[in-house]
Structure formats: C-alpha cells, structure tokens
Short mmCIF file of C-alpha atoms in Angstrom, two decimals:
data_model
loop_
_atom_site.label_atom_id
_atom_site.label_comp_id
_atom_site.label_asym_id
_atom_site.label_seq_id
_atom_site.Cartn_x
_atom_site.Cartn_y
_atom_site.Cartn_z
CA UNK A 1 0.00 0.00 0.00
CA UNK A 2 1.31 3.52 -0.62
CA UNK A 3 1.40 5.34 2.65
CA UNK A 4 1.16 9.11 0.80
CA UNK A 5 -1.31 11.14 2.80
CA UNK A 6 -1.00 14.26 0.08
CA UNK A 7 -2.31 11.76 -2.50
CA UNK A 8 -5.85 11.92 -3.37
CA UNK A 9 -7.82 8.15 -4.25
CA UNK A 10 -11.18 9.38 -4.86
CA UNK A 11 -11.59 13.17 -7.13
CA UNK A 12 -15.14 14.01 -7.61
CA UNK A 13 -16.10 17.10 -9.56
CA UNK A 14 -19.39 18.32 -10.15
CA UNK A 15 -21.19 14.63 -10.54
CA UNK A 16 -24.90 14.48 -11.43
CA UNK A 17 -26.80 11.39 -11.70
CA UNK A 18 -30.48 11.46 -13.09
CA UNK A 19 -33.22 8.47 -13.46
CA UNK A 20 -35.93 10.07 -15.34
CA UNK A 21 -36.90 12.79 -13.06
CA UNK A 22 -35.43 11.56 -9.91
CA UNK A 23 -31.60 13.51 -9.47
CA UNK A 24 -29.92 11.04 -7.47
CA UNK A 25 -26.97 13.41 -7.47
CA UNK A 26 -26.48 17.34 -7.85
CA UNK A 27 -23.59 18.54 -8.92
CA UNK A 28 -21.12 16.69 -6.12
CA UNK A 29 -17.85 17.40 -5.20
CA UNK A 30 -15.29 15.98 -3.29
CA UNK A 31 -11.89 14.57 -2.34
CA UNK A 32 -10.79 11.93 -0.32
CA UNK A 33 -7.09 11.57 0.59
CA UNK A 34 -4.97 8.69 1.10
CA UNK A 35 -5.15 6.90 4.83
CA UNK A 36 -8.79 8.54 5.31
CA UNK A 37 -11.73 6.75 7.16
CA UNK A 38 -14.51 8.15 5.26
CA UNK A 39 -17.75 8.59 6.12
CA UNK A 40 -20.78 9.00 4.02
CA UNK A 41 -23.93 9.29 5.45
CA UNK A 42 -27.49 10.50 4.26
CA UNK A 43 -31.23 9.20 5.27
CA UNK A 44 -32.71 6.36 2.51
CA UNK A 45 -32.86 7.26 -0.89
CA UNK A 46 -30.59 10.75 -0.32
CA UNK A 47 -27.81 9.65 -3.26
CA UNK A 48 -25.57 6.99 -1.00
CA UNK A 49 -25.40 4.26 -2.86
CA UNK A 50 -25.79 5.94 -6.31
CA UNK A 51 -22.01 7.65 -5.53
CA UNK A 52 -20.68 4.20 -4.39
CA UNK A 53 -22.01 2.16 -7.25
CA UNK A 54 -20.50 4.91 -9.52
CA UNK A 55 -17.25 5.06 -7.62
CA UNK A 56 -16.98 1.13 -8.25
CA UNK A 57 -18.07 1.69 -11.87
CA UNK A 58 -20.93 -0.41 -12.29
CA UNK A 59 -23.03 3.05 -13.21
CA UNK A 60 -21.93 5.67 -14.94
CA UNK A 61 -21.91 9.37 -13.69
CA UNK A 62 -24.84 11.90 -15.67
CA UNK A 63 -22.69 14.74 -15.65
CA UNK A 64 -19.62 15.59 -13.88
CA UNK A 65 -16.10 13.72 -13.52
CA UNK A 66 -15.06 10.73 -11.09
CA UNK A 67 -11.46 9.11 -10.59
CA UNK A 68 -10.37 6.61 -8.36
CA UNK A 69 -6.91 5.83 -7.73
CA UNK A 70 -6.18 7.86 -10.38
CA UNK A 71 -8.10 6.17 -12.40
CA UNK A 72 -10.76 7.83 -14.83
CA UNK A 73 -14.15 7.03 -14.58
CA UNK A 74 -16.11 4.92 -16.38
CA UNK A 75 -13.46 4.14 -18.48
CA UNK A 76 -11.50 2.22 -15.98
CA UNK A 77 -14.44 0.83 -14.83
CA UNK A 78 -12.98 -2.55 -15.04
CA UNK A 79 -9.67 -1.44 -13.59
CA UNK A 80 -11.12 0.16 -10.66
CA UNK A 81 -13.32 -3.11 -9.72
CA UNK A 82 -9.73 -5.04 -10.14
CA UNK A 83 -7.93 -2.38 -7.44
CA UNK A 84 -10.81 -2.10 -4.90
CA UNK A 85 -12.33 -3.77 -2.13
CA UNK A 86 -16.43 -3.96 -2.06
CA UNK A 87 -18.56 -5.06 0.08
CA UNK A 88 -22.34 -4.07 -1.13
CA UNK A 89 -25.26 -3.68 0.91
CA UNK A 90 -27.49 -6.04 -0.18
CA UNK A 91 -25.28 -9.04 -2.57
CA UNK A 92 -25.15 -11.74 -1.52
CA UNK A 93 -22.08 -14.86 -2.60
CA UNK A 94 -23.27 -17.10 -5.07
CA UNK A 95 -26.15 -19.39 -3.59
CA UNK A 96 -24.69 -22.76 -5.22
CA UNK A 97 -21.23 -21.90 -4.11
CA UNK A 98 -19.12 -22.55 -0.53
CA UNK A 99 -17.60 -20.13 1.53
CA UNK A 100 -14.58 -22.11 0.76
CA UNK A 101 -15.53 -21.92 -3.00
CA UNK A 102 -16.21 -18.26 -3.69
CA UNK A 103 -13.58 -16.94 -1.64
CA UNK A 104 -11.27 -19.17 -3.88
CA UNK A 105 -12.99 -18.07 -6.89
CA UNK A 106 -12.40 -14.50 -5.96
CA UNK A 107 -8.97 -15.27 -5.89
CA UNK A 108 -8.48 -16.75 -9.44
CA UNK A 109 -10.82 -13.71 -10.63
CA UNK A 110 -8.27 -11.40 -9.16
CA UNK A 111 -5.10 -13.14 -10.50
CA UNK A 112 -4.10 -14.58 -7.73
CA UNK A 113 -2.78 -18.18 -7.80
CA UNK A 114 -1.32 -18.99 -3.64
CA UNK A 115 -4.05 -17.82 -2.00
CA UNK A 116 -4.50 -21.08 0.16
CA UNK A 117 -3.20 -19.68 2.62
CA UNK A 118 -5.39 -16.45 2.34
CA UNK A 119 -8.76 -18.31 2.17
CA UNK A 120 -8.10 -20.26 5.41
CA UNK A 121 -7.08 -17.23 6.98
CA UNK A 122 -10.04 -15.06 6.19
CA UNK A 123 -12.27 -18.38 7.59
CA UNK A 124 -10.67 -18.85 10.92
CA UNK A 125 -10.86 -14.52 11.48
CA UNK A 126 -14.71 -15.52 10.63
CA UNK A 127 -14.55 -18.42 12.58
CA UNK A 128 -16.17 -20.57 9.46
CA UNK A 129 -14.27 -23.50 9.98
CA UNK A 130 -17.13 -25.61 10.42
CA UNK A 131 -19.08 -24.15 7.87
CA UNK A 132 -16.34 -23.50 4.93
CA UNK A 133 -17.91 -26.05 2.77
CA UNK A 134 -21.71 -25.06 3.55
CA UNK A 135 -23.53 -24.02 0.47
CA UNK A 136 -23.90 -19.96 0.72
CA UNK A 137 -28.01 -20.48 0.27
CA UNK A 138 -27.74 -22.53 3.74
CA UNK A 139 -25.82 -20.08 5.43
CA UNK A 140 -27.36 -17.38 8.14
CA UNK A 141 -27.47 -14.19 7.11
CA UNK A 142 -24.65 -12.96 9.38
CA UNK A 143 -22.50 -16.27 7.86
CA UNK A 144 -22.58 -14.21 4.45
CA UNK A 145 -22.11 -11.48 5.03
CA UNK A 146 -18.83 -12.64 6.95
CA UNK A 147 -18.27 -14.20 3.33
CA UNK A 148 -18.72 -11.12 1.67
CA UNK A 149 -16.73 -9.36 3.90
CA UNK A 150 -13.73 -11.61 3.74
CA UNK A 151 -14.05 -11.93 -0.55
CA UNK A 152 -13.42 -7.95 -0.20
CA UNK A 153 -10.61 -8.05 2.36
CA UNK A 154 -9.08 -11.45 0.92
CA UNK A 155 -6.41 -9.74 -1.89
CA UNK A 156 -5.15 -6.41 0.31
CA UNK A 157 -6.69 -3.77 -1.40
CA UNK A 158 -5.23 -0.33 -1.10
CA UNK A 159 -9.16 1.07 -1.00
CA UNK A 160 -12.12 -0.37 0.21
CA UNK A 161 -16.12 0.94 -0.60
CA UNK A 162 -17.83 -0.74 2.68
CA UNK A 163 -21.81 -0.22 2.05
CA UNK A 164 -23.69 -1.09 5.53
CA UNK A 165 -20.57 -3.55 6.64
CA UNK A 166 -21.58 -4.35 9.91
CA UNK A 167 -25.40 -5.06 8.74
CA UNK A 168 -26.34 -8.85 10.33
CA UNK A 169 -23.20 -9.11 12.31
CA UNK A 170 -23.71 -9.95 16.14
CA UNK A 171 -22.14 -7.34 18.70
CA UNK A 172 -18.82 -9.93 18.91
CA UNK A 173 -17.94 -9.84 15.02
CA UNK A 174 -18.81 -6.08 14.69
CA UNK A 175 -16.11 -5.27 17.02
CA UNK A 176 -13.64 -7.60 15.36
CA UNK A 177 -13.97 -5.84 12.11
CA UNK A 178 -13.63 -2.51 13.61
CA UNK A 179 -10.55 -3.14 15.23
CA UNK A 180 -9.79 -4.85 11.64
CA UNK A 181 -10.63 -1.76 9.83
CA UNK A 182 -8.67 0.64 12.65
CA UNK A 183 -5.28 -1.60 11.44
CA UNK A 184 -6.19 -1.16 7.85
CA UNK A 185 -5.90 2.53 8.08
CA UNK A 186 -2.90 2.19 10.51
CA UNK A 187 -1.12 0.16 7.78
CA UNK A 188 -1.94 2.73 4.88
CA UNK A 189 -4.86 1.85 3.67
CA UNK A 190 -8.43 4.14 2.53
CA UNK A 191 -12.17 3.33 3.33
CA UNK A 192 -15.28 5.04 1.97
CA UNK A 193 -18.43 3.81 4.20
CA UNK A 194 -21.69 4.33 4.16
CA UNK A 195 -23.30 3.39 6.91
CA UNK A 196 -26.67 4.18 9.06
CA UNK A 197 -25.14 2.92 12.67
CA UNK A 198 -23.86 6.43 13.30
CA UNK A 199 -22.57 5.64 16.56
CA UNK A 200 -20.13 2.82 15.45
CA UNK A 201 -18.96 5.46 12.51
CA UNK A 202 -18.34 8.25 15.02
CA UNK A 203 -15.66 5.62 16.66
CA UNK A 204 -13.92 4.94 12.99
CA UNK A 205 -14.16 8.07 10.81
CA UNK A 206 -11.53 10.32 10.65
CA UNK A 207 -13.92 12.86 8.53
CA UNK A 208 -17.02 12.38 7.11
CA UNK A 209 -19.80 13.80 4.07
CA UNK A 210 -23.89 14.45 4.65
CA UNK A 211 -25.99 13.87 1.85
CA UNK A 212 -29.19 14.66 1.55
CA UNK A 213 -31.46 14.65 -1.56
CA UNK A 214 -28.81 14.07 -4.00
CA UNK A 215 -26.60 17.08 -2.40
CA UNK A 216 -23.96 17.40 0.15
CA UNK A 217 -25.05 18.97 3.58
CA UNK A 218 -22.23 19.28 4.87
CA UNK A 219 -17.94 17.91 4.78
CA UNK A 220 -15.31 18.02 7.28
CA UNK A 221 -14.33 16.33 10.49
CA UNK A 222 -17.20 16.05 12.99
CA UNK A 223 -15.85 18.17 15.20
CA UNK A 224 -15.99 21.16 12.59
CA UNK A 225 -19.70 20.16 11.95
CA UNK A 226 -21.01 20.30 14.71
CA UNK A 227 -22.06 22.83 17.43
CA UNK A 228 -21.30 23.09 21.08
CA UNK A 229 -24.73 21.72 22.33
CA UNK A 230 -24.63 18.70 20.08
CA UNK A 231 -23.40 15.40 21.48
CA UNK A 232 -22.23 13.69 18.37
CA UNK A 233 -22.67 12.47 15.44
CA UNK A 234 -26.27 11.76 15.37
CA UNK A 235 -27.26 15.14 16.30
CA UNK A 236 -25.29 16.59 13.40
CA UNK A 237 -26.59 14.46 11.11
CA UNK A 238 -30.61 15.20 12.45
CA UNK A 239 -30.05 19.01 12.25
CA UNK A 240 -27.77 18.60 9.01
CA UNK A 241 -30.83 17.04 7.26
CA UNK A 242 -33.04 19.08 9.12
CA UNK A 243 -34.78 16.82 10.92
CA UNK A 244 -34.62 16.63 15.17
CA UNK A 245 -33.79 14.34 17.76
CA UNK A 246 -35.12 14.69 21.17
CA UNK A 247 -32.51 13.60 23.87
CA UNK A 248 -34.25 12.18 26.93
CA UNK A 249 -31.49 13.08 29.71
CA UNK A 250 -31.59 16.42 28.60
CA UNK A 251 -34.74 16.93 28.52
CA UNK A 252 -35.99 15.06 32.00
CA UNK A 253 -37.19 16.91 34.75
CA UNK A 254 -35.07 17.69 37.64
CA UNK A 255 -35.86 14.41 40.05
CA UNK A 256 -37.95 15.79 42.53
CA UNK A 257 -36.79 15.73 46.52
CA UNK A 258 -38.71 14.13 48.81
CA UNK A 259 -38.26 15.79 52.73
CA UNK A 260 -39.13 13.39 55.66
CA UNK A 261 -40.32 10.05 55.82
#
C-alpha cells in the first residue's frame, strides 16, 4: 500500500446522476485523501449508494467527472473493480457456491494463484471452519455477510467501498472488524463507508460527508460540523438534514426531593 497522505484516491467534480426525473446526485464534489476513514452518510434514498455504485463503476456518472486511484471514470471501470475492495449492501455470494468456494474463486478472478493460505485465513478470522464447505443459500445471514466481507478483504486492497458492513453481524464480530478496519488505516490503507449505525462510525471516521437529496449537507471532520450543544454524530446528522432528535437526559425533569419520611 502507498502510505502518501498528500495523494488523493477518490476526485469528484461536479457529478450528477439522473433516473428520469429523480436527481440522485447534484452537482457533487469531493476529495478523499490517502489513509482517510470516510464517512458517508445521508437518510434512505438521499444519493448513498448511487455515488458508491458509480465510484466502483458499475453506473456511470450523468454529468460531472469521477477518478479513483487515479483512475478515470467509467473508463476504468474494469480497472477500478480489479484495485478495490467492495462489500455491497445487499449481494449476496453465489447461492450454489461454498464459503470455501467463492472466496477461492475470488482469488483466481483477481489473479491470484497462492491464495491457500489467504482463504483459510479469512475463515478462521470468521470463525467458518465448520461451515467453509456449507452451500452460501444454507448459510445465516450474518454467515454471508462474513463471506462477503472476507471476498473484499481477501487480496489487500489499497481502497475499500464498505456499504452497511456491519449489517447482520452480532455485537462480537462487529467489534472484530472494527478493530480490523482501525489496522487497515494504521497500515496505509483508505475506506469510503456508508453506513446508518452512526454511533459505530463516530468511533472509525476520521472525517465524514452528509448527503441529503442528492446534495452534500455538509464535509469536514465532525468536530468542525457540529455545534457546542450537540453530542455527536447523530445530532449533526438530524439538524444537518433538518430533521430533530429529542434527547431524553436532557430533557428530564429535575428528580424531585422528597423531605421526611
């Protein structure tokens, strides 16, 4: 991995996406440097997944310009997918596959040739063993999506697009990957996430992007987004997209004192 923090991985200038009448995006910009912990947040349906899917090239931008690793987008579609780690919110591996199985498949797709040794890694960190040869269609929810997160880990990307990664995972496993991700960064890697468990992002992002209705709200770290009587991250991102959040403590009664008795 190169360990340049000056080097941009993700350029986006001015990026529109229509369908029909619906603008996904307006007119987006942004940069993400090298070593970041991204995070993009926005409610349901405010552009999210639009700018990942674009950013991994299986869409292609309406207006505007996109690069990733300084690569040009779409044309490098294909070379993108080849440099990047995904892990989508919904996909699921391939039903009439293994764990075992698609994790090696991912390999060959990627070039890669001695990745025994990678595969049984990325199950014991899972803790598939007993499951490696289990078809993916008989598999819990939470058991894919620990294969989908190891296909995306499994060749060392230097970037990773991470779309709801800790979606199904039990409260054991979701810490394991954080601590995962934390050494990713350490060791010079990038991560754009989207997630909507904004407490578990305010632990990991180093700086973050609002979206809402197909335009950024707001970009920076969270503590230049938000104001002295918010808590976190949550509260920014209610007032951000202009909704609000009550907050019970501050808003109970003084407990009333009881004399005598």
């Amino acid at each position: 991995m190169s360990t340049d923090p000056a080097e941009p991985v993700i350029e986006i200038n001015a990026l529109g996406k229509s369908f029909g009448r619906v603008h996904a995006l307006r007119g987006v910009d942004l940069e993400i440097r090298r070593g970041e912990f991204f995070g993009f947040f926005g409610p349901n349906g405010a552009g999210k997944t639009t700018l990942l899917r674009i950013l991994t090239g299986q869409i292609e931008p309406g207006t505007g310009e996109a690069s990733v690793l300084g690569i040009d987008l779409p044309d490098g579609a294909v070379e993108v997918r080849s440099r990047v780690g995904v892990v989508p919110e919904f996909e699921s591996p391939p039903s009439f596959l293994t764990g075992d199985e698609y994790l090696r498949f991912v390999l060959r797709a990627r070039g890669i040739t001695d990745g025994s040794g990678r595969v049984d890694h990325w199950i014991d960190f899972f803790e598939l063993g007993e499951h490696r040869h289990t078809l993916c269609k008989d598999m819990s929810k939470g058991m894919r999506q620990k294969i989908m997160l190891g296909a995306a880990f499994i060749h060392e990307p230097d970037l990773l697009f991470l779309d709801e990664p800790f979606i199904n995972l039990d409260p054991l496993f979701q810490l394991k990957i954080q601590n995962y991700l934390r050494e990713y960064i350490a060791n010079g890697g990038t991560i754009f996430m989207c997630s909507h468990l904004l407490e578990i992002a305010e632990r990991l992002c180093s700086r973050l992007a609002i979206i809402d209705e197909g335009e950024l709200r707001g970009v920076g770290t969270l503590a230049e987004l938000r104001t002295e009587e918010e808590d976190g991250l949550a509260e920014v991102f209610m007032r951000i997209v202009g909704r609000q959040v009550s907050n019970p403590e501050k808003e109970a009664p003084p407990t009333p004192v009881v004399e005598g008795g």
